[in-house]
PDB file of C-alpha atoms in Angstrom:
ATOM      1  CA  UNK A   1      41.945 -46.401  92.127  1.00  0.00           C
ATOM      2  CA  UNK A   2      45.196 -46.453  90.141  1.00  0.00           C
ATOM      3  CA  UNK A   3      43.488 -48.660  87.316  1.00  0.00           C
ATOM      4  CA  UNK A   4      40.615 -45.798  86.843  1.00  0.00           C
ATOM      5  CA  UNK A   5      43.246 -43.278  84.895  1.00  0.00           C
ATOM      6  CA  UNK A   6      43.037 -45.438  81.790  1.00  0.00           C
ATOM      7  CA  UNK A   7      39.551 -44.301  80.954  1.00  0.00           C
ATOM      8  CA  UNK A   8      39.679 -40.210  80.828  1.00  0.00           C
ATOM      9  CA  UNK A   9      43.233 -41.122  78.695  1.00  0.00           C
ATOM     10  CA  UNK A  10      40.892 -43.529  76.332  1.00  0.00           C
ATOM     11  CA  UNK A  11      38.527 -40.520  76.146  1.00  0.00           C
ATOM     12  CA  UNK A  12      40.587 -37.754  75.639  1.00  0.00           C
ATOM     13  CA  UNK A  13      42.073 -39.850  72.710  1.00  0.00           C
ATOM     14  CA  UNK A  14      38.970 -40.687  70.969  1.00  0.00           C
ATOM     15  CA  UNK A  15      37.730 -37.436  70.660  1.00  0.00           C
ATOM     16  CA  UNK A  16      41.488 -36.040  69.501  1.00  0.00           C
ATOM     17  CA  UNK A  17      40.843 -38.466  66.498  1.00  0.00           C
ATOM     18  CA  UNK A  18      37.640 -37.809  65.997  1.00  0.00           C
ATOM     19  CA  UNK A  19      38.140 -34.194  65.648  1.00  0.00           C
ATOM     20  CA  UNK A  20      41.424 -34.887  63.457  1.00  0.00           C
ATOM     21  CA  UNK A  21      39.405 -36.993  61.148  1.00  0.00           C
ATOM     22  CA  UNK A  22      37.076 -34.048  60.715  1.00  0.00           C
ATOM     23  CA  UNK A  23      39.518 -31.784  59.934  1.00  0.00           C
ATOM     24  CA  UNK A  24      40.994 -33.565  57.555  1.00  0.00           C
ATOM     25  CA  UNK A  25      37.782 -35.329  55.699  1.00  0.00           C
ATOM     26  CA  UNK A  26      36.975 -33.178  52.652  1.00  0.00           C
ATOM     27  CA  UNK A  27      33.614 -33.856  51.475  1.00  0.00           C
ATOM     28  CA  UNK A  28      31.553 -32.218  48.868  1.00  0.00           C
ATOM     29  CA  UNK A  29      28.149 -31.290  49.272  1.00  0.00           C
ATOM     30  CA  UNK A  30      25.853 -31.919  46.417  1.00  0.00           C
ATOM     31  CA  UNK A  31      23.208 -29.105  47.110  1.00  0.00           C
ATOM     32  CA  UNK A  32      23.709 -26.165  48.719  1.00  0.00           C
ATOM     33  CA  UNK A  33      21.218 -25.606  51.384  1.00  0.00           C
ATOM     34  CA  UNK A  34      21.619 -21.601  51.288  1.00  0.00           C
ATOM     35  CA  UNK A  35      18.786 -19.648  49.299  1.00  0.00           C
ATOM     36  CA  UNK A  36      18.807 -16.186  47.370  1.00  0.00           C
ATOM     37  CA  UNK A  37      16.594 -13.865  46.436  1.00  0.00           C
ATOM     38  CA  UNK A  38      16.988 -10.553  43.843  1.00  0.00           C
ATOM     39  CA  UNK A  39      15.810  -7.119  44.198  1.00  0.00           C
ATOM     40  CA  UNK A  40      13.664  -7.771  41.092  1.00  0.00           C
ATOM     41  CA  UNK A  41      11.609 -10.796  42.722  1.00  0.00           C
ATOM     42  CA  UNK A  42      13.610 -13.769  41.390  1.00  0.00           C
ATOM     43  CA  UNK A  43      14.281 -16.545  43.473  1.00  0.00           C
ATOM     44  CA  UNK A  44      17.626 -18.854  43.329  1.00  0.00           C
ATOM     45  CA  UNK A  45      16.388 -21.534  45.523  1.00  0.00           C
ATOM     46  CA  UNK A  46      18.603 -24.603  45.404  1.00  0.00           C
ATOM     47  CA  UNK A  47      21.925 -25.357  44.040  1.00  0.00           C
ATOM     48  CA  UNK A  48      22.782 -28.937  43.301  1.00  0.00           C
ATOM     49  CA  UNK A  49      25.943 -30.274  42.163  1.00  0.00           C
ATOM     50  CA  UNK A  50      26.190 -33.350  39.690  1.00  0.00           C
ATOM     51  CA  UNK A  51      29.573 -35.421  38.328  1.00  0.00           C
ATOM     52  CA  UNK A  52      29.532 -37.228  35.281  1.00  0.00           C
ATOM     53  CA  UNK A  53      32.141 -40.632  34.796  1.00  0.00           C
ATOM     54  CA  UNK A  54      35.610 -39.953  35.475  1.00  0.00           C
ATOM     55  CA  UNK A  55      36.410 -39.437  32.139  1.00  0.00           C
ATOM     56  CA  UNK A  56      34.432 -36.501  31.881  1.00  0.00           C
ATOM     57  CA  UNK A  57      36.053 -33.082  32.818  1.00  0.00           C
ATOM     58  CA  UNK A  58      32.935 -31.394  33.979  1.00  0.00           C
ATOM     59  CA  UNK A  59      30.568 -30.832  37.412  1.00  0.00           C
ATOM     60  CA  UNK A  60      27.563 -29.714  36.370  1.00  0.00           C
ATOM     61  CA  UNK A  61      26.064 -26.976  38.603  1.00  0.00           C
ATOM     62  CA  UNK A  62      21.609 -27.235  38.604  1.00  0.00           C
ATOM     63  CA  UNK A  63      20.288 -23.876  39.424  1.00  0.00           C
ATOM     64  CA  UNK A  64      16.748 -24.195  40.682  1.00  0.00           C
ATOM     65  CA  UNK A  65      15.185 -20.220  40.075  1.00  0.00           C
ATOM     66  CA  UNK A  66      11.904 -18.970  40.214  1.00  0.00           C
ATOM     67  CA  UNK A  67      12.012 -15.356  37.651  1.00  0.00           C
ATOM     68  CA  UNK A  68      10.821 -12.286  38.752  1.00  0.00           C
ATOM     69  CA  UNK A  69       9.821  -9.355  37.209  1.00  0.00           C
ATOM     70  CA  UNK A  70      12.686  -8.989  34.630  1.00  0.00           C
ATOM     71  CA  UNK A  71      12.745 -11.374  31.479  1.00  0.00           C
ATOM     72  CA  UNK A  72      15.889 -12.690  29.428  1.00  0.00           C
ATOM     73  CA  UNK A  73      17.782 -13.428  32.593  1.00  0.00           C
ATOM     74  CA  UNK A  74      21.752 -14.096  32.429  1.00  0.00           C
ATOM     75  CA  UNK A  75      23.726 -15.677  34.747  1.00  0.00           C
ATOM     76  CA  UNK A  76      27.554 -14.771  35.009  1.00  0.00           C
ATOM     77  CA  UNK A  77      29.067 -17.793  37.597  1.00  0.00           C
ATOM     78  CA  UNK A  78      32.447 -17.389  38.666  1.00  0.00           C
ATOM     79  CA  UNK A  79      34.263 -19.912  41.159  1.00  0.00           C
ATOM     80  CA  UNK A  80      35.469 -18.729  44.479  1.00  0.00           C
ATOM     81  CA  UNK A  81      38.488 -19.545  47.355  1.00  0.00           C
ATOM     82  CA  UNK A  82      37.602 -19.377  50.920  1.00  0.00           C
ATOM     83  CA  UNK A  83      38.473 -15.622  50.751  1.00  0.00           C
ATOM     84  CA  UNK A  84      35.634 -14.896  48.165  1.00  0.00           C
ATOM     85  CA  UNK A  85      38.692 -14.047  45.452  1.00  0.00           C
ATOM     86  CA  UNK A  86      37.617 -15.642  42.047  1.00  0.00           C
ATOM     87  CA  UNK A  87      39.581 -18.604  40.877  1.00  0.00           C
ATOM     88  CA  UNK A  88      37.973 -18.107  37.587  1.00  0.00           C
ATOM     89  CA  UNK A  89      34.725 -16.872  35.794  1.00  0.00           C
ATOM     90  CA  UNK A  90      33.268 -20.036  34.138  1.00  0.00           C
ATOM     91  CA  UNK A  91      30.921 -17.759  31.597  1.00  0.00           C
ATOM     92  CA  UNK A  92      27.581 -16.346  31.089  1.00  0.00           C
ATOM     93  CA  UNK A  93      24.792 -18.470  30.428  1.00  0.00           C
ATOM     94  CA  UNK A  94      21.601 -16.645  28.997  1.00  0.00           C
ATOM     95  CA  UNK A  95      18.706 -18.778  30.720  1.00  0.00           C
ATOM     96  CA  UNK A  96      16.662 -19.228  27.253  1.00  0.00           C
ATOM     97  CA  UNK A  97      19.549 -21.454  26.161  1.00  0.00           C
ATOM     98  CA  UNK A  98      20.561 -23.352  29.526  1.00  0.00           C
ATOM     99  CA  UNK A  99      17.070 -23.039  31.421  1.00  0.00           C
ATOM    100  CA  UNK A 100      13.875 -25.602  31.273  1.00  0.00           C
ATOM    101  CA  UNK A 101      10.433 -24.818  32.468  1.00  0.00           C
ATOM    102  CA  UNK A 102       7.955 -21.874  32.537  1.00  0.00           C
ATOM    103  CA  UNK A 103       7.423 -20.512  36.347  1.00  0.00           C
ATOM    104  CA  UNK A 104      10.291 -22.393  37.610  1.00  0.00           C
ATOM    105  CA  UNK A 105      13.576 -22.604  35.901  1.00  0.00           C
ATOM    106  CA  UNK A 106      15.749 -25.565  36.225  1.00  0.00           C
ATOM    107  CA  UNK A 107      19.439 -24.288  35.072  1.00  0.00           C
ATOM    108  CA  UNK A 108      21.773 -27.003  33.873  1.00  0.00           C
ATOM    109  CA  UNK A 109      25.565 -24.859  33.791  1.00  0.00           C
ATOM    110  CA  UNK A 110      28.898 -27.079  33.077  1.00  0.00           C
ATOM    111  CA  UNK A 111      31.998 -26.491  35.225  1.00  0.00           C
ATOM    112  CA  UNK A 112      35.170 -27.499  34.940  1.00  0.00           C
ATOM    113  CA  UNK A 113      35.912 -30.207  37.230  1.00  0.00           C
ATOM    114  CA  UNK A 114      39.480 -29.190  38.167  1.00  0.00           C
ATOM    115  CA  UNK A 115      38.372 -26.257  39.217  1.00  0.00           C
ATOM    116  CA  UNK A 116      35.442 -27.343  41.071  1.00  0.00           C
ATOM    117  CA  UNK A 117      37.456 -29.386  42.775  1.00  0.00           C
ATOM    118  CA  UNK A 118      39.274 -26.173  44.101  1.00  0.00           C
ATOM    119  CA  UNK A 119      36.300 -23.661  45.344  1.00  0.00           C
ATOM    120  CA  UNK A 120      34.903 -22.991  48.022  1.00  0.00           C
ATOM    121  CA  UNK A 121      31.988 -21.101  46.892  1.00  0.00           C
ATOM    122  CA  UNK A 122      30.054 -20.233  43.598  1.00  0.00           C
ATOM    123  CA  UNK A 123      28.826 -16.719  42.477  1.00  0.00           C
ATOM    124  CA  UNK A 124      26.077 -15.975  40.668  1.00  0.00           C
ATOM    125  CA  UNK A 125      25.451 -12.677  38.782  1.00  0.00           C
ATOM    126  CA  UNK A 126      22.121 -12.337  37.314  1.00  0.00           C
ATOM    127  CA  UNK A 127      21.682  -9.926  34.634  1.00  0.00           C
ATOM    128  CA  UNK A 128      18.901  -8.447  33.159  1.00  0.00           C
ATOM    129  CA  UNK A 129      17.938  -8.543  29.212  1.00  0.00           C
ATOM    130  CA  UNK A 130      19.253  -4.705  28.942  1.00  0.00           C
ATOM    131  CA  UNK A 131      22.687  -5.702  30.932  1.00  0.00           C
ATOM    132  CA  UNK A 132      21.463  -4.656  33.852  1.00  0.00           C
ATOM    133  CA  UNK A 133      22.740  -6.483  37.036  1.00  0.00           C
ATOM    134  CA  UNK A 134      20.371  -7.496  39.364  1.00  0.00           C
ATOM    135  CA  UNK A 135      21.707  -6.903  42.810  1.00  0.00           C
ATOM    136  CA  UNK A 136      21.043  -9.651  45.739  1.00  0.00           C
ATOM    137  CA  UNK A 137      18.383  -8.559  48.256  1.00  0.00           C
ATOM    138  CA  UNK A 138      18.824 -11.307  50.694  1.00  0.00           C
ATOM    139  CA  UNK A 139      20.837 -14.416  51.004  1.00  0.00           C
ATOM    140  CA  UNK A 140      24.407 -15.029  51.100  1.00  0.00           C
ATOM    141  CA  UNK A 141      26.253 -12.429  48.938  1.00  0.00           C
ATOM    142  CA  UNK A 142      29.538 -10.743  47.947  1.00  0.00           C
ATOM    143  CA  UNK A 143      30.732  -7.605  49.667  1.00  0.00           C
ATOM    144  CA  UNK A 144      28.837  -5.401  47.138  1.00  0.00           C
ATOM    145  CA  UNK A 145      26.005  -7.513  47.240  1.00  0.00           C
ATOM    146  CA  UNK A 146      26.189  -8.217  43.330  1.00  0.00           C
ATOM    147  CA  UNK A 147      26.957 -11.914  43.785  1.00  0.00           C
ATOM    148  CA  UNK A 148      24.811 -14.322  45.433  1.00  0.00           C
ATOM    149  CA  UNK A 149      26.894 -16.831  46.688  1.00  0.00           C
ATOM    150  CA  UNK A 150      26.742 -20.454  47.485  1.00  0.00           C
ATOM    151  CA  UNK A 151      29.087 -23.599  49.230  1.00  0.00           C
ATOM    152  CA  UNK A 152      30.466 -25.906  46.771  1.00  0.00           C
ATOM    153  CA  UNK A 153      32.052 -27.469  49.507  1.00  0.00           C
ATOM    154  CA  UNK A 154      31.737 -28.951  53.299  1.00  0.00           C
ATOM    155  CA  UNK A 155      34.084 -26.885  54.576  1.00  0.00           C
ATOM    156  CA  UNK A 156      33.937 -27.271  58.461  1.00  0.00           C
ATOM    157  CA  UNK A 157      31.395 -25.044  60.181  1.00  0.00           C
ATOM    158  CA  UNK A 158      32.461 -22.263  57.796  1.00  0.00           C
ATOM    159  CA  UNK A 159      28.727 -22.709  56.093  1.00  0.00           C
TER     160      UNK A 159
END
């Protein structure tokens, strides 16, 4: 009976590393599996994340969006802690210039690697042609629901 206390110590061990390795893993995502959708009808439905060579000081974030009723659509992206505060605004990007496709957008928008590297989340702020923010009708979104907001970023269990 004496030899039998090895194996709850073994066990108890195992999953103590295990969950330290978990902790301490940082892994990034390279979609975001959350989706958003706009009081005006418009549809943010996947996020993707791409990396060019090392060399290259940009992430490039791929907006999948399906418009709605309001044309000339902006999008204002800003890069996020783990508290929501904005590490920094990475620009506007009018979709006519950074946008392919007719009833479904793809979005192509650089960001700067270093800071990337750094967020938790992304926010996007869609604008109208007039200036007009389009608020977020469901999905994940900022406190005054002006943001739609995305992982960038396996962070555990907090997504």
């Amino acid at each position: 009976m004496n030899k039998y206390w090895i194996l709850p110590v073994v066990a108890i061990a195992a999953i103590a590393a295990s969950k330290f390795y978990s902790n301490t893993t940082i892994e990034k995502n390279t979609s975001a599996d959350a989706k958003a959708a706009l009081i005006d009808g418009t549809k943010i439905s996947q996020v993707k994340f791409e990396s060019f060579g090392a060399e290259d000081k940009h992430n490039v974030a791929v907006l999948t969006i399906n418009p709605g009723t309001e044309n000339g659509l902006t999008f204002a992206i800003q890069l996020n802690d783990l508290n929501q505060k904005v590490i920094t605004n990475v620009g506007d990007f009018p979709a006519e210039k950074y946008c392919k496709g007719e009833k479904v957008l793809e979005c192509s928008i650089p960001i700067p690697k270093e800071v990337f590297d750094r967020s938790m989340t992304i926010g996007i702020a869609t604008y109208a042609m007039n200036g007009q923010l389009i608020k977020v009708k469901s999905g994940r979104a900022d406190r005054d629901g002006n943001r739609s907001l995305f992982p960038t970023f396996a962070y555990h269990g907090a997504y």
